Each structure stands twice: as structure tokens, then as C-alpha cells.
Amino acid sequence: MSSQFQTIAALVVVALAVTWLVARAVRKRRQPGCGGDCGCPSRELKR
Amino acid sequence: MALPPHIAGGTGSAPSRTPVYALVGNPNCGKSTLFNALTGLKQKVGNYPGVTVEKKIGTAYSQHGQPITVIDLPGAYSLAARSPDEAVTRDVLLGRRADTPQPDRILCIVDAANLERNLYLVHQILDLGRPVILVVNMMDVAIKAGLEIRIDRLEHELGIPVIACEAVNGRGVIDLKLAMSRADLPLSRHAWDIPAPIAKAVAELQASLTASDGKPPLIARAEALLLLTDQDSVRVAGSTPLSSRTAELLRGWQQRWEGEGTDWASSLVNSRYEAIGRIASAAVTQAGAAGPTLSDKIDRFATHPVWGWLTLGVLMTLLFLSIFTLAEYPMNLIDGAVAALADGVKANMAEGDFRDLITDGAIAGVGGVIIFLPQILILFFFIGLLESTGYMARAAFIMDRLMSRVGLNGKSFIPLLSSYACAIPGIMATRTIEDQKDRLVTILIAPLMSCSARLPVYLLMIAALVPGEQVPLLTKVGIMLLMYALGTFGAFGFAWLFKRTLLKGEPPLMIMELPPYRLPGLKDVMLQMFERGWLFLRRAGTVILGISIVLWFLAAYPKAPDGATAQQQLAQSFAGRAGHLLEPAIKPLGFDWQIGIGLISSFAAREVFVSTMGVVFNAEAEGDDTAPLRQALLAAKWPDGRALFTPLVCFTLMVFYVFAMQCVSTVAIVRRETNSWKWPLFQIGYLTGTAWILSLVVYQGGRALGF
């Protein structure tokens, strides 16, 4: 894997990570809470 | 026995849609255990009151495989709600919530060893005129206490199916499912005499609730009784308000009774208690005189003003000793595997950004956190054991003496206890607190309890505390106990302050049931432990991985000119610049800009500090061999060559993390629970301000003393 290709691949992964984190934060704004990460009721339990 | 006029004889036929059962009962009578047994879900259970503060919905299956919806409701002693969680139960049963279907049928669960007290809620529920199945749970406990519960007699008196059950062992669950599968369930035949002067008020209110509030007649009657005896004052989001006509009518009757000087509300309650007393005396017999139980004997020691504290201290010491000793071997294994993985990637990939992202970003960030998995599992195993045996309620009892002195509500203990795992469920658990000011004080101090996300930070700092050698075991345990005590007593200190300034008020007396000690339910304990472990891994594999990748980018870009050292690269990166920007504020605490990067990133979640240190110091490391994070930290230096992570700096960082509000999810949940931005912003300000001041005192004081 050339150095240039590695740089492009790394930046794509970083962009995907940023997009996912931002989308997650926006979802949380709509439905504040831990999203089940902290052991509070999961969506399966809480409707 | 004459049937009350409001209940027509007959049966409650099966609803045309999927039947909805509500599971209701007093706190700590085994509702959630039964809910799990019926639905196969893994709702948290514990041997103390107040575990469930929200409704939970699951699906059970009848003997014919038909789905049955089951709603697990928070525990309540009566339908006259005193706290937001009890109000949820009341509102669902009375059909006051638009977001929840009114249950077609009700599963009333009672504690066999405390039948008479539990029957008060059952009696109120029978007034609703819905088909009810009574589940007499914990029969084994009642038998051990010398009680004989005559199920057939109870069934005869109430006229509804009564099932004897031991939900924790699964006994009686099949009988219960058979009863739930019945197409027709008989309506209750219970009778009780409403005092004549009240009957008119009940009838008028019932008529108004039916006509103006659209309630079915039987629900309207039950609600009328509740409105007249209560106190039906606690309203929560989702509660539909009374119509103005009904509210006016209610005020009229209350004023009339006040004018007459008669307390008809109490008469109504007494009348109900008399009816319940008759049922209980017919159904329960006590074999011999009741002497002190084994639980009573243990409690003489466990709740003693001196021995009780000693017991708590010994248990906490044992917990932390286990965390350090039992976890060592699996931690070394994980550490070795993480390093081998990073080295393997380095050996098999050409140099470049993508390789660095994998090794210095993803593996260093996530690996730095998952190494603490064994300790998290041990922590939650012990917490689960203490909850399951019933000891946690005793801990609440002991702490209440101290908590009441600082003005804290005794009911604050369970939310604060939950906050040791995570502040979010702790803050949600404050819904059991009736008084709004007490609830707010508890929300404000809950993040001070050392949550499991702080554990990796403490453990990393303790590991780095003594350069070049192993930290003695007792020192590790002592420091860990100190951090937990600092958070707990800090919380009490702030509660004392808030109760005397911002949120003045007298603390109510705590009335808390001490459940009997039980052998721990190992299955539940293990389930809870693995669930917490899974949550920890999931966070590491999602949020922490994402943040580590972004952090790697921020630490690697913009690129320094060719020939720059790793330190120079980091210093001029985006992350380095942010760290440098913060450095003037944190330098008096002994922290440099690299630690500053960790402080900024860990606002997302505290354990991100560890992954950030992994990214920052691995990014800085020269050469291809991956060194353990502890060694990387100990090798870190100030520009003048002084060691960065001295014992004093490590200790100061721990103190900072005890107090700082480093958790964006907690901020969001406080915003939701207080319905305002004022309190979460205040919380960020006072906690982070305290963290800064105390860290300054510790660091500068330590230096003055020659550390």
C-alpha cells in the first residue's frame, strides 16, 4: 500500500468516524439519554 | 357477602387485540423478577426497593403461543402517588397516559410475608373493575417466617385467581401463564363499605369524570375515591389534567368537609383497612409466636451505629482488594494481546498514515480502555452480590444517619448508589424522591459518586504513581478507597451547602423497608455483571473507537515539516494547539498541554482520558515496539526534563476526576430530568470549578510539603 493511498484511506476512515459521531450526537439531542450505554432501559424494554 | 353496586357479576372477557397486562405491586416484592421470568428479558433486579422507576414493556407468550404484552410498572404502596415513579404507575392504571395503552388486565404481585400491607394496593386496584390475577410471591420466605397463606381462602374472599409463586426460582410461573391465557377472567367479588356521607361525593365525582373527562364508569369511580382520599397531587409529564368541572367539584367537596371539620378522607382509608384486615385474618395464620428472624439477628450487627460502619468499610476494602488482585492476570493477558496486535500490524504493513491510524489511534485508544474490563467485571460482580443479598438496603440505613444530618432525603441513597455504576441511571432513579428540592439536590450531587467510567482513570494513575516499581497492594486499595470516599463525602458536603442556600427545606424522615437477607441469585448477578461488561466493551468498540480515530487525526495533522520529532509533530497538531491553549489554566495544577488534550477529549466520557493518553503518548513514541501505557506515561517529560507524571501529578489528576463534570451524557440527562438548561450549566460550573480549586490546593500544597 503506497504512502499516498494510506493517507487517503486514513482520511476516509476519519471522515466516517466524524460523521458517525455527529449523527450520534444529533440523535441524542432528539432523544437525550445514554442510549443504553449506561445500563438504563434499552429500547427493547422502554417504549 | 353482598357485591358492591359498582361491580356487576360476571367475567372480563378476552380483549380482541393482544392482551395488555400491567404488573403492579409494592416496591421490592419481585415484580421485575417475575417480569423477566414471563418475558425472558433481562430487566435489572435487586433486593431493595426502587430498582424500577420507569414502565418497561415486554412480550410473554400464552400456553398456546399467543403474544401477551406485559408492562412492568414501578413499585407503589398505594395509587395515591407521592413521587414521580408512583405517579407513572397510577397514570397507566387509570388510563391517564396517551403514550401507553390502558391495561386490559392486571397482575397484582404481593409479598407473601407482608400480605396485609401489600393488600392495600390490591384493594385499590380491584376498584378499577378490571380482571385481576393475584400473584402471591416469595412463598418460601413466608413459610420460613412461620406463616401459612391459605391461597384458596384468599381466592374465595377476593373472587379472583390467586397464584402462589416463587418468581426467583421460576415456581408458579407456568400456573401464572395458564391463568393469563384464560379467555375469561372473573371480576373481583370483594366488598367494602364506603361511609355513607362520602358515597354522595364519590357518585358526583364519578359522574363528572365519566361525562367531562371521558372515563369509563368503573375507572371513574376508582379515580373519584383516589381524588377524595388523596393527596392525588403528584403530576408528571404525560399526565392528563382533570377537566375544570371535575376539579371544581372536587374543590367544593374538600371545602365542604373542611368547613364541617370532619376528616372523611381518613374514614375512607380506615374503612379500606378494615376490609383488608378481615381478608388477611381469614387467609393468613401464624404458626407460633413470631421471634427474631435470622435477618433481624444479622441486622443487629450490620445496622449498628459502630459495627455497621465497620462492616461497610470491610466490605469495600474486600471489593477493592479483589479488583486489584484477581484482575491482574487477565489484565496482563489483554495488555500483551493488545501490544502483540499493534506490533503485528506494524510488522506487516508498510509505514504510512493508515498504519499509524490503526496502531496509534484505534489499537492504542481502545486497547488502553479494554484492559480494564476484568476490573469492571469484578466491581459489578461484587455490587450485584451486595444488591442481591439485601445488604445494600442496610448500607442505605447506615448512610441515612449521616445523610439526614446534611439534610439529604433518605430516598437519595438508592440514586446515589446507582451512580457508582453510572450517574445516568442514578439521576433517573431520583424519580422516587417526592420532594422536588430534595430531588434536585440529589441530581446535582449524583455525578460526584465515582462511576465505573472513572475506574480506568484511577487505575491508570495508581499504576503510574510509583515510578519504576510496583505500587504496594494496600497503597492501591487505600488510594482507591480515598477516591471513593472523597466523592461520597464531597457529595454530602455539597448537599449540606445546597440545602442551606439554594434549595432550603427540611428533609423528610426516611421510611425504608429492610428486605430479608437472601442467598444471592448467582444467575442474576452474573447476568448483570456480563451486561455491564458488554456495555463497557460496546462503548469501547463504538464511541471510544470513534473518538480515538478522530483524536489520532487531530494529533497527526497538520503535518510537521520532514525531520520533525514525534513531540514536535504532536505539539503543532490540532490537538497540541488545543492543549497549549488550555495549558495556562491547568499548569498551576501540574498538568501540561498533553494532559490538557486528555481533559478536553474526556468531556465526552471520562474513560476517553485513558484512550487519549494512549493516542497521545503512542503517537509520540519513537520506534516500532509498542510499550505499555504506564511506561509511556512514566517516560513523559516537561521540556526542561522533569518527569511529567510524578506521584503528586497522578494524585492531583485523580482528585480532578473525582469532582470534574466530565460527561456529556450526564449533562443531557440532567437537562431532561430538570427540564431546563439552568441546572446542568450550574452543575458543570460548580463541579468543574471545585475540581480546579481542589486540584490546585492538592498540587500546590503537595509541592509546598516537598512531594
CSV table of N, CA and C in Angstrom, one decimal, chain B residues 553-622:
chain,number,residue,atom,x,y,z
B,553,PHE,N,-6.3,11.7,14.2
B,553,PHE,CA,-6.2,12.7,13.1
B,553,PHE,C,-5.8,14.1,13.7
B,554,LEU,N,-6.4,14.5,14.8
B,554,LEU,CA,-6.1,15.8,15.4
B,554,LEU,C,-4.7,15.8,16.0
B,555,ALA,N,-4.2,14.6,16.3
B,555,ALA,CA,-2.8,14.6,16.8
B,555,ALA,C,-1.8,14.5,15.6
B,556,ALA,N,-2.2,14.0,14.5
B,556,ALA,CA,-1.3,13.8,13.3
B,556,ALA,C,-1.3,14.9,12.3
B,557,TYR,N,-2.3,15.7,12.3
B,557,TYR,CA,-2.5,16.8,11.4
B,557,TYR,C,-2.6,18.2,12.1
B,558,PRO,N,-2.2,19.3,11.4
B,558,PRO,CA,-1.4,19.3,10.2
B,558,PRO,C,0.0,18.7,10.4
B,559,LYS,N,0.5,18.2,9.3
B,559,LYS,CA,1.8,17.6,9.4
B,559,LYS,C,3.0,18.6,9.6
B,560,ALA,N,3.9,18.2,10.5
B,560,ALA,CA,5.1,19.0,10.7
B,560,ALA,C,6.1,18.8,9.5
B,561,PRO,N,7.0,19.7,9.3
B,561,PRO,CA,8.0,19.5,8.2
B,561,PRO,C,8.8,18.2,8.4
B,562,ASP,N,9.3,17.7,7.3
B,562,ASP,CA,10.1,16.5,7.4
B,562,ASP,C,11.2,16.6,8.4
B,563,GLY,N,11.5,15.6,9.1
B,563,GLY,CA,12.6,15.6,10.1
B,563,GLY,C,12.2,16.0,11.5
B,564,ALA,N,10.9,16.4,11.6
B,564,ALA,CA,10.4,16.8,13.0
B,564,ALA,C,10.3,15.6,13.9
B,565,THR,N,10.5,15.7,15.2
B,565,THR,CA,10.4,14.6,16.1
B,565,THR,C,8.9,14.4,16.3
B,566,ALA,N,8.6,13.3,17.0
B,566,ALA,CA,7.2,13.0,17.3
B,566,ALA,C,6.6,14.0,18.2
B,567,GLN,N,7.4,14.5,19.2
B,567,GLN,CA,7.0,15.5,20.1
B,567,GLN,C,6.7,16.8,19.4
B,568,GLN,N,7.5,17.2,18.4
B,568,GLN,CA,7.3,18.4,17.7
B,568,GLN,C,6.0,18.3,16.8
B,569,GLN,N,5.8,17.1,16.2
B,569,GLN,CA,4.6,16.8,15.4
B,569,GLN,C,3.3,17.0,16.3
B,570,LEU,N,3.3,16.4,17.5
B,570,LEU,CA,2.2,16.5,18.3
B,570,LEU,C,1.9,17.9,18.8
B,571,ALA,N,3.0,18.6,19.1
B,571,ALA,CA,2.9,20.0,19.6
B,571,ALA,C,2.3,20.9,18.6
B,572,GLN,N,2.5,20.7,17.3
B,572,GLN,CA,2.0,21.7,16.3
B,572,GLN,C,0.7,21.1,15.7
B,573,SER,N,0.2,20.0,16.1
B,573,SER,CA,-1.0,19.4,15.6
B,573,SER,C,-2.2,20.2,16.1
B,574,PHE,N,-3.4,19.8,15.6
B,574,PHE,CA,-4.7,20.5,16.1
B,574,PHE,C,-4.8,20.2,17.6
B,575,ALA,N,-4.6,18.9,18.0
B,575,ALA,CA,-4.8,18.6,19.4
B,575,ALA,C,-3.8,19.3,20.2
B,576,GLY,N,-2.6,19.3,19.8
B,576,GLY,CA,-1.5,20.0,20.5
B,576,GLY,C,-1.8,21.5,20.7
B,577,ARG,N,-2.3,22.1,19.7
B,577,ARG,CA,-2.7,23.5,19.8
B,577,ARG,C,-3.8,23.8,20.8
B,578,ALA,N,-4.8,22.8,20.8
B,578,ALA,CA,-5.9,23.0,21.8
B,578,ALA,C,-5.3,22.8,23.2
B,579,GLY,N,-4.4,21.8,23.3
B,579,GLY,CA,-3.8,21.6,24.6
B,579,GLY,C,-3.0,22.8,25.1
B,580,HIS,N,-2.2,23.3,24.2
B,580,HIS,CA,-1.4,24.5,24.5
B,580,HIS,C,-2.3,25.7,24.9
B,581,LEU,N,-3.5,25.8,24.3
B,581,LEU,CA,-4.4,26.9,24.6
B,581,LEU,C,-4.9,26.7,26.1
B,582,LEU,N,-5.1,25.5,26.5
B,582,LEU,CA,-5.6,25.2,27.8
B,582,LEU,C,-4.5,25.3,28.9
B,583,GLU,N,-3.3,25.1,28.4
B,583,GLU,CA,-2.2,24.9,29.4
B,583,GLU,C,-2.1,26.0,30.5
B,584,PRO,N,-2.2,27.3,30.1
B,584,PRO,CA,-2.1,28.3,31.2
B,584,PRO,C,-3.1,28.1,32.3
B,585,ALA,N,-4.3,27.5,32.0
B,585,ALA,CA,-5.3,27.3,33.1
B,585,ALA,C,-4.9,26.1,33.9
B,586,ILE,N,-4.2,25.1,33.4
B,586,ILE,CA,-4.0,23.9,34.1
B,586,ILE,C,-2.6,23.7,34.6
B,587,LYS,N,-1.7,24.5,34.1
B,587,LYS,CA,-0.3,24.4,34.6
B,587,LYS,C,-0.2,24.6,36.1
B,588,PRO,N,-1.0,25.5,36.8
B,588,PRO,CA,-0.9,25.6,38.2
B,588,PRO,C,-1.3,24.2,38.9
B,589,LEU,N,-2.0,23.4,38.2
B,589,LEU,CA,-2.4,22.1,38.8
B,589,LEU,C,-1.3,21.0,38.5
B,590,GLY,N,-0.2,21.4,37.8
B,590,GLY,CA,0.8,20.4,37.5
B,590,GLY,C,0.6,19.7,36.2
B,591,PHE,N,-0.4,20.1,35.4
B,591,PHE,CA,-0.7,19.4,34.1
B,591,PHE,C,-0.1,20.2,33.0
B,592,ASP,N,0.4,19.5,32.0
B,592,ASP,CA,0.9,20.2,30.8
B,592,ASP,C,-0.1,20.1,29.7
B,593,TRP,N,0.2,20.6,28.5
B,593,TRP,CA,-0.7,20.6,27.4
B,593,TRP,C,-1.1,19.2,26.9
B,594,GLN,N,-0.3,18.2,27.1
B,594,GLN,CA,-0.6,16.9,26.7
B,594,GLN,C,-1.7,16.3,27.5
B,595,ILE,N,-1.6,16.5,28.8
B,595,ILE,CA,-2.7,16.2,29.7
B,595,ILE,C,-4.0,17.0,29.4
B,596,GLY,N,-3.7,18.2,29.0
B,596,GLY,CA,-4.8,19.1,28.6
B,596,GLY,C,-5.6,18.5,27.5
B,597,ILE,N,-5.0,17.9,26.5
B,597,ILE,CA,-5.7,17.2,25.4
B,597,ILE,C,-6.6,16.2,26.0
B,598,GLY,N,-6.1,15.4,27.0
B,598,GLY,CA,-7.0,14.4,27.6
B,598,GLY,C,-8.2,15.0,28.4
B,599,LEU,N,-7.9,16.1,29.0
B,599,LEU,CA,-9.0,16.8,29.8
B,599,LEU,C,-10.1,17.3,28.8
B,600,ILE,N,-9.7,17.8,27.7
B,600,ILE,CA,-10.7,18.3,26.7
B,600,ILE,C,-11.5,17.1,26.1
B,601,SER,N,-10.8,16.1,25.6
B,601,SER,CA,-11.5,15.0,25.0
B,601,SER,C,-12.3,14.2,25.9
B,602,SER,N,-11.9,14.1,27.2
B,602,SER,CA,-12.7,13.3,28.2
B,602,SER,C,-14.0,13.9,28.6
B,603,PHE,N,-14.3,15.1,28.1
B,603,PHE,CA,-15.6,15.7,28.4
B,603,PHE,C,-16.7,14.8,27.7
B,604,ALA,N,-16.3,14.1,26.7
B,604,ALA,CA,-17.2,13.2,26.0
B,604,ALA,C,-17.5,12.0,27.0
B,605,ALA,N,-16.6,11.5,27.6
B,605,ALA,CA,-16.7,10.4,28.6
B,605,ALA,C,-15.4,10.3,29.3
B,606,ARG,N,-15.5,10.0,30.6
B,606,ARG,CA,-14.2,10.1,31.4
B,606,ARG,C,-13.2,9.1,31.0
B,607,GLU,N,-13.6,7.9,30.6
B,607,GLU,CA,-12.6,6.9,30.2
B,607,GLU,C,-11.8,7.3,29.0
B,608,VAL,N,-12.4,8.3,28.2
B,608,VAL,CA,-11.7,8.7,27.0
B,608,VAL,C,-10.3,9.3,27.4
B,609,PHE,N,-10.2,9.8,28.6
B,609,PHE,CA,-8.9,10.3,29.1
B,609,PHE,C,-7.8,9.2,28.9
B,610,VAL,N,-8.1,8.0,29.2
B,610,VAL,CA,-7.2,6.9,29.1
B,610,VAL,C,-6.8,6.6,27.6
B,611,SER,N,-7.9,6.6,26.8
B,611,SER,CA,-7.6,6.3,25.4
B,611,SER,C,-6.8,7.5,24.8
B,612,THR,N,-7.1,8.7,25.2
B,612,THR,CA,-6.4,9.9,24.7
B,612,THR,C,-4.9,9.8,25.1
B,613,MET,N,-4.6,9.4,26.3
B,613,MET,CA,-3.2,9.2,26.8
B,613,MET,C,-2.6,8.1,25.9
B,614,GLY,N,-3.4,7.1,25.5
B,614,GLY,CA,-2.8,6.0,24.7
B,614,GLY,C,-2.5,6.6,23.3
B,615,VAL,N,-3.4,7.4,22.7
B,615,VAL,CA,-3.1,8.0,21.4
B,615,VAL,C,-2.0,9.0,21.5
B,616,VAL,N,-2.0,9.9,22.5
B,616,VAL,CA,-1.0,11.0,22.5
B,616,VAL,C,0.4,10.4,22.8
B,617,PHE,N,0.5,9.5,23.7
B,617,PHE,CA,1.8,9.0,24.1
B,617,PHE,C,2.3,7.9,23.1
B,618,ASN,N,1.4,7.2,22.5
B,618,ASN,CA,1.9,6.2,21.5
B,618,ASN,C,2.3,7.0,20.2
B,619,ALA,N,1.5,8.1,19.9
B,619,ALA,CA,1.9,8.9,18.8
B,619,ALA,C,3.3,9.5,18.9
B,620,GLU,N,3.6,9.7,20.2
B,620,GLU,CA,4.9,10.4,20.5
B,620,GLU,C,6.0,9.4,20.5
B,621,ALA,N,5.7,8.1,20.8
B,621,ALA,CA,6.8,7.1,21.0
B,621,ALA,C,7.5,6.9,19.7
B,622,GLU,N,8.8,6.8,19.8
B,622,GLU,CA,9.7,6.6,18.7
B,622,GLU,C,9.9,5.0,18.6
